[in-house]
Amino acid sequence: TSERGWTASYDAENKHIKAGIIPMNNTRAVLIDELDKFDNFTFLLQPLEEKRIDYAKAGLSVTYDAHTVTLMTANNKKTPIDSEPIQQLKKEIEQRGRARTPIIERCDIVCVLKNSATSGDILLEWMKAGNNSIHTIDFLKNYFEALRLIEDVYIKKDTLKMLSEFLRKENINLTARRLQSFMRICGAIAKLHLRDEVTETDVREAYEFYANMLETLGLKSK
């Protein structure tokens, strides 16, 4: 769809502003497929970074909440993948002539699939992550409803201190944006356990995901 479809648009016939797909799915998730085919995606920067969408037209203005999990996929045009895939992604996706849109840097997690994954591989990973049981639809519906009720996640000073010491011990120096991403991952893991408080266990689990991403992007040695 177009930028208007993702963010917001002005309905001239009824003289009002309509929310797009991203704000319509506030607290839920959207999938943007084939990002590499987009001519322009600067409109994604505000919802990705600020979690909101500001729109003004014909003397009207509105702000939509956009606490939306945005999943984006892209195909690489160059094979094999470079030893520094983050640079390849920036070059292939972000650069349009001389302009560059730093969308990759605003992603909390970047996964580069170097090998194809079969449905069997995915199912095996799901089985490892769970207790080898299949849940009923009603169970999943109740779980996600409970998940959505948790609006804010907190972190105590003791846990924050532990996080600081942990990052120092692992010799990880995160930029402010990367630290914010890491904290969001910690909060997301806490919510998956139906908690509104980040624990030390959440921090360590988040680090496993984050360390794997840094290795994939060539930003951390194995």
mmCIF file of C-alpha atoms in Angstrom:
data_model
loop_
_atom_site.group_PDB
_atom_site.id
_atom_site.type_symbol
_atom_site.label_atom_id
_atom_site.label_comp_id
_atom_site.label_asym_id
_atom_site.label_seq_id
_atom_site.Cartn_x
_atom_site.Cartn_y
_atom_site.Cartn_z
ATOM 1 C CA THR A 1 0.000 0.000 0.000
ATOM 2 C CA SER A 2 1.033 3.654 -0.169
ATOM 3 C CA GLU A 3 2.354 5.909 2.589
ATOM 4 C CA ARG A 4 -1.212 7.117 3.211
ATOM 5 C CA GLY A 5 -2.348 3.546 3.740
ATOM 6 C CA TRP A 6 0.335 2.901 6.361
ATOM 7 C CA THR A 7 0.127 6.139 8.379
ATOM 8 C CA ALA A 8 -2.919 8.385 7.828
ATOM 9 C CA SER A 9 -4.869 10.078 5.057
ATOM 10 C CA TYR A 10 -7.353 12.891 4.526
ATOM 11 C CA ASP A 11 -10.844 11.972 3.355
ATOM 12 C CA ALA A 12 -11.831 15.012 1.251
ATOM 13 C CA GLU A 13 -15.403 13.821 0.742
ATOM 14 C CA ASN A 14 -16.182 13.481 4.464
ATOM 15 C CA LYS A 15 -13.583 16.066 5.558
ATOM 16 C CA HIS A 16 -11.864 13.989 8.217
ATOM 17 C CA ILE A 17 -8.554 12.191 8.776
ATOM 18 C CA LYS A 18 -8.429 8.398 8.648
ATOM 19 C CA ALA A 19 -5.889 6.252 10.483
ATOM 20 C CA GLY A 20 -3.676 3.966 8.425
ATOM 21 C CA ILE A 21 -2.663 0.364 9.021
ATOM 22 C CA ILE A 22 0.082 1.104 11.588
ATOM 23 C CA PRO A 23 -1.978 3.229 14.035
ATOM 24 C CA MET A 24 -5.025 0.993 13.492
ATOM 25 C CA ASN A 25 -2.919 -1.841 14.901
ATOM 26 C CA ASN A 26 -1.626 0.050 17.939
ATOM 27 C CA THR A 27 -0.480 -2.561 20.572
ATOM 28 C CA ARG A 28 -0.602 -5.235 17.857
ATOM 29 C CA ALA A 29 1.640 -6.085 14.897
ATOM 30 C CA VAL A 30 1.893 -5.338 11.180
ATOM 31 C CA LEU A 31 4.045 -6.900 8.465
ATOM 32 C CA ILE A 32 5.645 -4.762 5.767
ATOM 33 C CA ASP A 33 6.811 -7.120 3.060
ATOM 34 C CA GLU A 34 9.571 -6.479 0.498
ATOM 35 C CA LEU A 35 10.935 -3.256 1.951
ATOM 36 C CA ASP A 36 13.558 -3.214 -0.794
ATOM 37 C CA LYS A 37 10.799 -2.467 -3.361
ATOM 38 C CA PHE A 38 9.768 0.817 -1.641
ATOM 39 C CA ASP A 39 10.686 4.079 -3.369
ATOM 40 C CA ASN A 40 10.393 6.039 -0.126
ATOM 41 C CA PHE A 41 9.889 4.965 3.465
ATOM 42 C CA THR A 42 10.744 8.062 5.469
ATOM 43 C CA PHE A 43 7.184 7.857 6.826
ATOM 44 C CA LEU A 44 8.262 4.807 8.854
ATOM 45 C CA LEU A 45 10.870 6.705 10.866
ATOM 46 C CA GLN A 46 8.457 8.431 13.271
ATOM 47 C CA PRO A 47 6.397 5.349 14.227
ATOM 48 C CA LEU A 48 9.571 3.269 14.590
ATOM 49 C CA GLU A 49 11.384 5.768 16.804
ATOM 50 C CA GLU A 50 8.690 7.856 18.490
ATOM 51 C CA LYS A 51 5.865 5.284 18.560
ATOM 52 C CA ARG A 52 3.376 7.819 17.230
ATOM 53 C CA ILE A 53 2.170 9.367 13.969
ATOM 54 C CA ASP A 54 1.504 13.101 13.544
ATOM 55 C CA TYR A 55 -0.651 14.059 10.560
ATOM 56 C CA ALA A 56 -2.030 17.422 9.416
ATOM 57 C CA LYS A 57 -4.139 18.306 6.404
ATOM 58 C CA ALA A 58 -6.734 20.921 5.441
ATOM 59 C CA GLY A 59 -6.516 22.692 8.790
ATOM 60 C CA LEU A 60 -6.973 19.447 10.740
ATOM 61 C CA SER A 61 -4.268 17.731 12.794
ATOM 62 C CA VAL A 62 -4.202 14.482 14.706
ATOM 63 C CA THR A 63 -1.706 12.357 16.634
ATOM 64 C CA TYR A 64 -2.126 8.588 16.623
ATOM 65 C CA ASP A 65 -0.440 6.188 19.054
ATOM 66 C CA ALA A 66 1.741 3.708 17.178
ATOM 67 C CA HIS A 67 3.015 1.268 19.804
ATOM 68 C CA THR A 68 2.936 -1.234 17.002
ATOM 69 C CA VAL A 69 5.329 -4.126 16.475
ATOM 70 C CA THR A 70 6.481 -3.561 12.906
ATOM 71 C CA LEU A 71 7.949 -6.569 11.112
ATOM 72 C CA MET A 72 9.758 -5.765 7.876
ATOM 73 C CA THR A 73 11.222 -8.141 5.316
ATOM 74 C CA ALA A 74 13.572 -7.503 2.418
ATOM 75 C CA ASN A 75 15.389 -9.583 -0.159
ATOM 76 C CA ASN A 76 19.063 -9.036 -0.731
ATOM 77 C CA LYS A 77 20.030 -8.505 -4.351
ATOM 78 C CA LYS A 78 23.639 -9.449 -3.861
ATOM 79 C CA THR A 79 24.715 -13.042 -3.333
ATOM 80 C CA PRO A 80 26.572 -14.183 -1.321
ATOM 81 C CA ILE A 81 25.898 -11.956 1.669
ATOM 82 C CA ASP A 82 28.791 -9.698 2.619
ATOM 83 C CA SER A 83 30.804 -10.313 5.766
ATOM 84 C CA GLU A 84 29.213 -7.095 7.062
ATOM 85 C CA PRO A 85 25.512 -7.601 6.289
ATOM 86 C CA ILE A 86 24.437 -4.396 8.046
ATOM 87 C CA GLN A 87 26.417 -2.347 5.519
ATOM 88 C CA GLN A 88 24.921 -4.346 2.670
ATOM 89 C CA LEU A 89 21.398 -3.774 4.016
ATOM 90 C CA LYS A 90 22.022 -0.043 4.291
ATOM 91 C CA LYS A 91 23.395 0.093 0.769
ATOM 92 C CA GLU A 92 20.616 -1.939 -0.841
ATOM 93 C CA ILE A 93 17.615 -0.701 1.146
ATOM 94 C CA GLU A 94 18.345 2.736 2.549
ATOM 95 C CA GLN A 95 20.202 4.503 -0.229
ATOM 96 C CA ARG A 96 18.224 6.221 -2.956
ATOM 97 C CA GLY A 97 20.695 8.184 -5.057
ATOM 98 C CA ARG A 98 22.606 10.467 -2.711
ATOM 99 C CA ALA A 99 19.932 10.410 0.010
ATOM 100 C CA ARG A 100 19.989 7.912 2.841
ATOM 101 C CA THR A 101 17.182 7.017 5.220
ATOM 102 C CA PRO A 102 18.571 5.422 8.407
ATOM 103 C CA ILE A 103 15.736 2.957 8.865
ATOM 104 C CA ILE A 104 17.934 -0.067 9.658
ATOM 105 C CA GLU A 105 19.430 1.716 12.663
ATOM 106 C CA ARG A 106 15.948 2.181 14.105
ATOM 107 C CA CYS A 107 15.175 -1.534 14.127
ATOM 108 C CA ASP A 108 15.322 -3.191 17.547
ATOM 109 C CA ILE A 109 16.334 -6.547 16.087
ATOM 110 C CA VAL A 110 17.831 -7.264 12.663
ATOM 111 C CA CYS A 111 17.942 -10.897 11.505
ATOM 112 C CA VAL A 112 19.883 -11.889 8.406
ATOM 113 C CA LEU A 113 18.966 -15.314 7.034
ATOM 114 C CA LYS A 114 22.101 -16.627 5.381
ATOM 115 C CA ASN A 115 20.590 -20.041 4.696
ATOM 116 C CA SER A 116 17.058 -20.997 3.727
ATOM 117 C CA ALA A 117 14.811 -22.274 6.512
ATOM 118 C CA THR A 118 12.263 -25.028 5.925
ATOM 119 C CA SER A 119 8.947 -25.353 7.718
ATOM 120 C CA GLY A 120 10.446 -28.350 9.535
ATOM 121 C CA ASP A 121 13.281 -26.168 10.865
ATOM 122 C CA ILE A 122 10.785 -23.601 12.138
ATOM 123 C CA LEU A 123 8.621 -26.217 13.849
ATOM 124 C CA LEU A 124 11.666 -27.715 15.555
ATOM 125 C CA GLU A 125 12.605 -24.301 16.943
ATOM 126 C CA TRP A 126 9.069 -23.837 18.243
ATOM 127 C CA MET A 127 9.235 -27.214 19.959
ATOM 128 C CA LYS A 128 12.548 -26.317 21.619
ATOM 129 C CA ALA A 129 11.155 -23.019 22.865
ATOM 130 C CA GLY A 130 8.075 -24.560 24.495
ATOM 131 C CA ASN A 131 7.316 -27.584 26.598
ATOM 132 C CA ASN A 132 6.558 -29.760 23.574
ATOM 133 C CA SER A 133 2.817 -29.250 23.969
ATOM 134 C CA ILE A 134 0.284 -27.664 21.631
ATOM 135 C CA HIS A 135 -2.035 -25.104 23.199
ATOM 136 C CA THR A 136 -5.708 -24.692 22.386
ATOM 137 C CA ILE A 137 -7.012 -21.647 20.536
ATOM 138 C CA ASP A 138 -8.887 -20.491 23.654
ATOM 139 C CA PHE A 139 -5.692 -20.668 25.704
ATOM 140 C CA LEU A 140 -3.817 -18.536 23.180
ATOM 141 C CA LYS A 141 -6.675 -16.017 22.956
ATOM 142 C CA ASN A 142 -6.726 -15.613 26.742
ATOM 143 C CA TYR A 143 -2.938 -15.338 26.864
ATOM 144 C CA PHE A 144 -2.797 -12.555 24.275
ATOM 145 C CA GLU A 145 -5.679 -10.713 25.914
ATOM 146 C CA ALA A 146 -3.772 -10.801 29.233
ATOM 147 C CA LEU A 147 -0.649 -9.657 27.393
ATOM 148 C CA ARG A 148 -2.414 -6.606 25.968
ATOM 149 C CA LEU A 149 -3.619 -5.563 29.433
ATOM 150 C CA ILE A 150 0.006 -4.865 30.436
ATOM 151 C CA GLU A 151 0.491 -1.322 29.160
ATOM 152 C CA ASP A 152 3.612 -0.241 31.072
ATOM 153 C CA VAL A 153 6.640 -2.272 32.120
ATOM 154 C CA TYR A 154 8.927 -1.058 34.912
ATOM 155 C CA ILE A 155 12.508 -1.714 35.916
ATOM 156 C CA LYS A 156 13.775 -1.243 39.475
ATOM 157 C CA LYS A 157 17.019 0.501 40.347
ATOM 158 C CA ASP A 158 18.643 -2.758 41.486
ATOM 159 C CA THR A 159 17.902 -4.392 38.130
ATOM 160 C CA LEU A 160 19.085 -1.293 36.281
ATOM 161 C CA LYS A 161 22.334 -1.401 38.249
ATOM 162 C CA MET A 162 22.710 -5.082 37.423
ATOM 163 C CA LEU A 163 22.167 -4.265 33.729
ATOM 164 C CA SER A 164 24.847 -1.572 33.840
ATOM 165 C CA GLU A 165 27.346 -3.952 35.461
ATOM 166 C CA PHE A 166 26.390 -6.724 33.044
ATOM 167 C CA LEU A 167 27.012 -4.581 29.951
ATOM 168 C CA ARG A 168 30.295 -3.358 31.419
ATOM 169 C CA LYS A 169 31.396 -6.927 32.144
ATOM 170 C CA GLU A 170 30.533 -8.025 28.593
ATOM 171 C CA ASN A 171 32.393 -4.956 27.281
ATOM 172 C CA ILE A 172 29.348 -3.719 25.371
ATOM 173 C CA ASN A 173 29.173 -0.010 24.659
ATOM 174 C CA LEU A 174 25.695 0.755 23.312
ATOM 175 C CA THR A 175 24.612 4.003 21.741
ATOM 176 C CA ALA A 176 21.551 5.680 23.250
ATOM 177 C CA ARG A 177 19.345 4.296 20.464
ATOM 178 C CA ARG A 178 20.735 0.770 20.839
ATOM 179 C CA LEU A 179 20.306 0.916 24.616
ATOM 180 C CA GLN A 180 16.700 1.959 24.108
ATOM 181 C CA SER A 181 16.205 -1.002 21.786
ATOM 182 C CA PHE A 182 17.771 -3.351 24.318
ATOM 183 C CA MET A 183 15.486 -2.032 27.060
ATOM 184 C CA ARG A 184 12.438 -2.576 24.837
ATOM 185 C CA ILE A 185 13.510 -6.186 24.312
ATOM 186 C CA CYS A 186 13.849 -6.642 28.099
ATOM 187 C CA GLY A 187 10.359 -5.214 28.553
ATOM 188 C CA ALA A 188 8.911 -7.399 25.804
ATOM 189 C CA ILE A 189 10.310 -10.538 27.426
ATOM 190 C CA ALA A 190 8.851 -9.511 30.791
ATOM 191 C CA LYS A 191 5.445 -9.052 29.141
ATOM 192 C CA LEU A 192 5.687 -12.484 27.531
ATOM 193 C CA HIS A 193 5.891 -13.836 31.097
ATOM 194 C CA LEU A 194 2.854 -11.665 31.963
ATOM 195 C CA ARG A 195 4.895 -9.425 34.268
ATOM 196 C CA ASP A 196 4.954 -5.641 34.421
ATOM 197 C CA GLU A 197 8.461 -5.562 35.878
ATOM 198 C CA VAL A 198 11.787 -6.432 34.243
ATOM 199 C CA THR A 199 13.800 -8.975 36.225
ATOM 200 C CA GLU A 200 17.461 -10.014 36.019
ATOM 201 C CA THR A 201 16.356 -13.157 34.174
ATOM 202 C CA ASP A 202 14.694 -10.990 31.510
ATOM 203 C CA VAL A 203 17.897 -8.977 31.114
ATOM 204 C CA ARG A 204 20.016 -12.087 30.578
ATOM 205 C CA GLU A 205 17.498 -13.603 28.167
ATOM 206 C CA ALA A 206 17.329 -10.340 26.211
ATOM 207 C CA TYR A 207 21.106 -10.264 26.011
ATOM 208 C CA GLU A 208 21.158 -13.700 24.359
ATOM 209 C CA PHE A 209 18.938 -12.364 21.558
ATOM 210 C CA TYR A 210 20.874 -9.136 21.325
ATOM 211 C CA ALA A 211 24.324 -10.740 21.324
ATOM 212 C CA ASN A 212 23.236 -13.061 18.532
ATOM 213 C CA MET A 213 22.071 -10.068 16.497
ATOM 214 C CA LEU A 214 25.346 -8.190 17.061
ATOM 215 C CA GLU A 215 27.304 -11.238 15.906
ATOM 216 C CA THR A 216 25.079 -11.535 12.800
ATOM 217 C CA LEU A 217 25.738 -7.896 11.945
ATOM 218 C CA GLY A 218 29.478 -8.234 12.512
ATOM 219 C CA LEU A 219 29.372 -5.777 15.436
ATOM 220 C CA LYS A 220 30.563 -8.270 18.069
ATOM 221 C CA SER A 221 33.068 -11.077 17.871
ATOM 222 C CA LYS A 222 31.919 -14.592 18.723
#
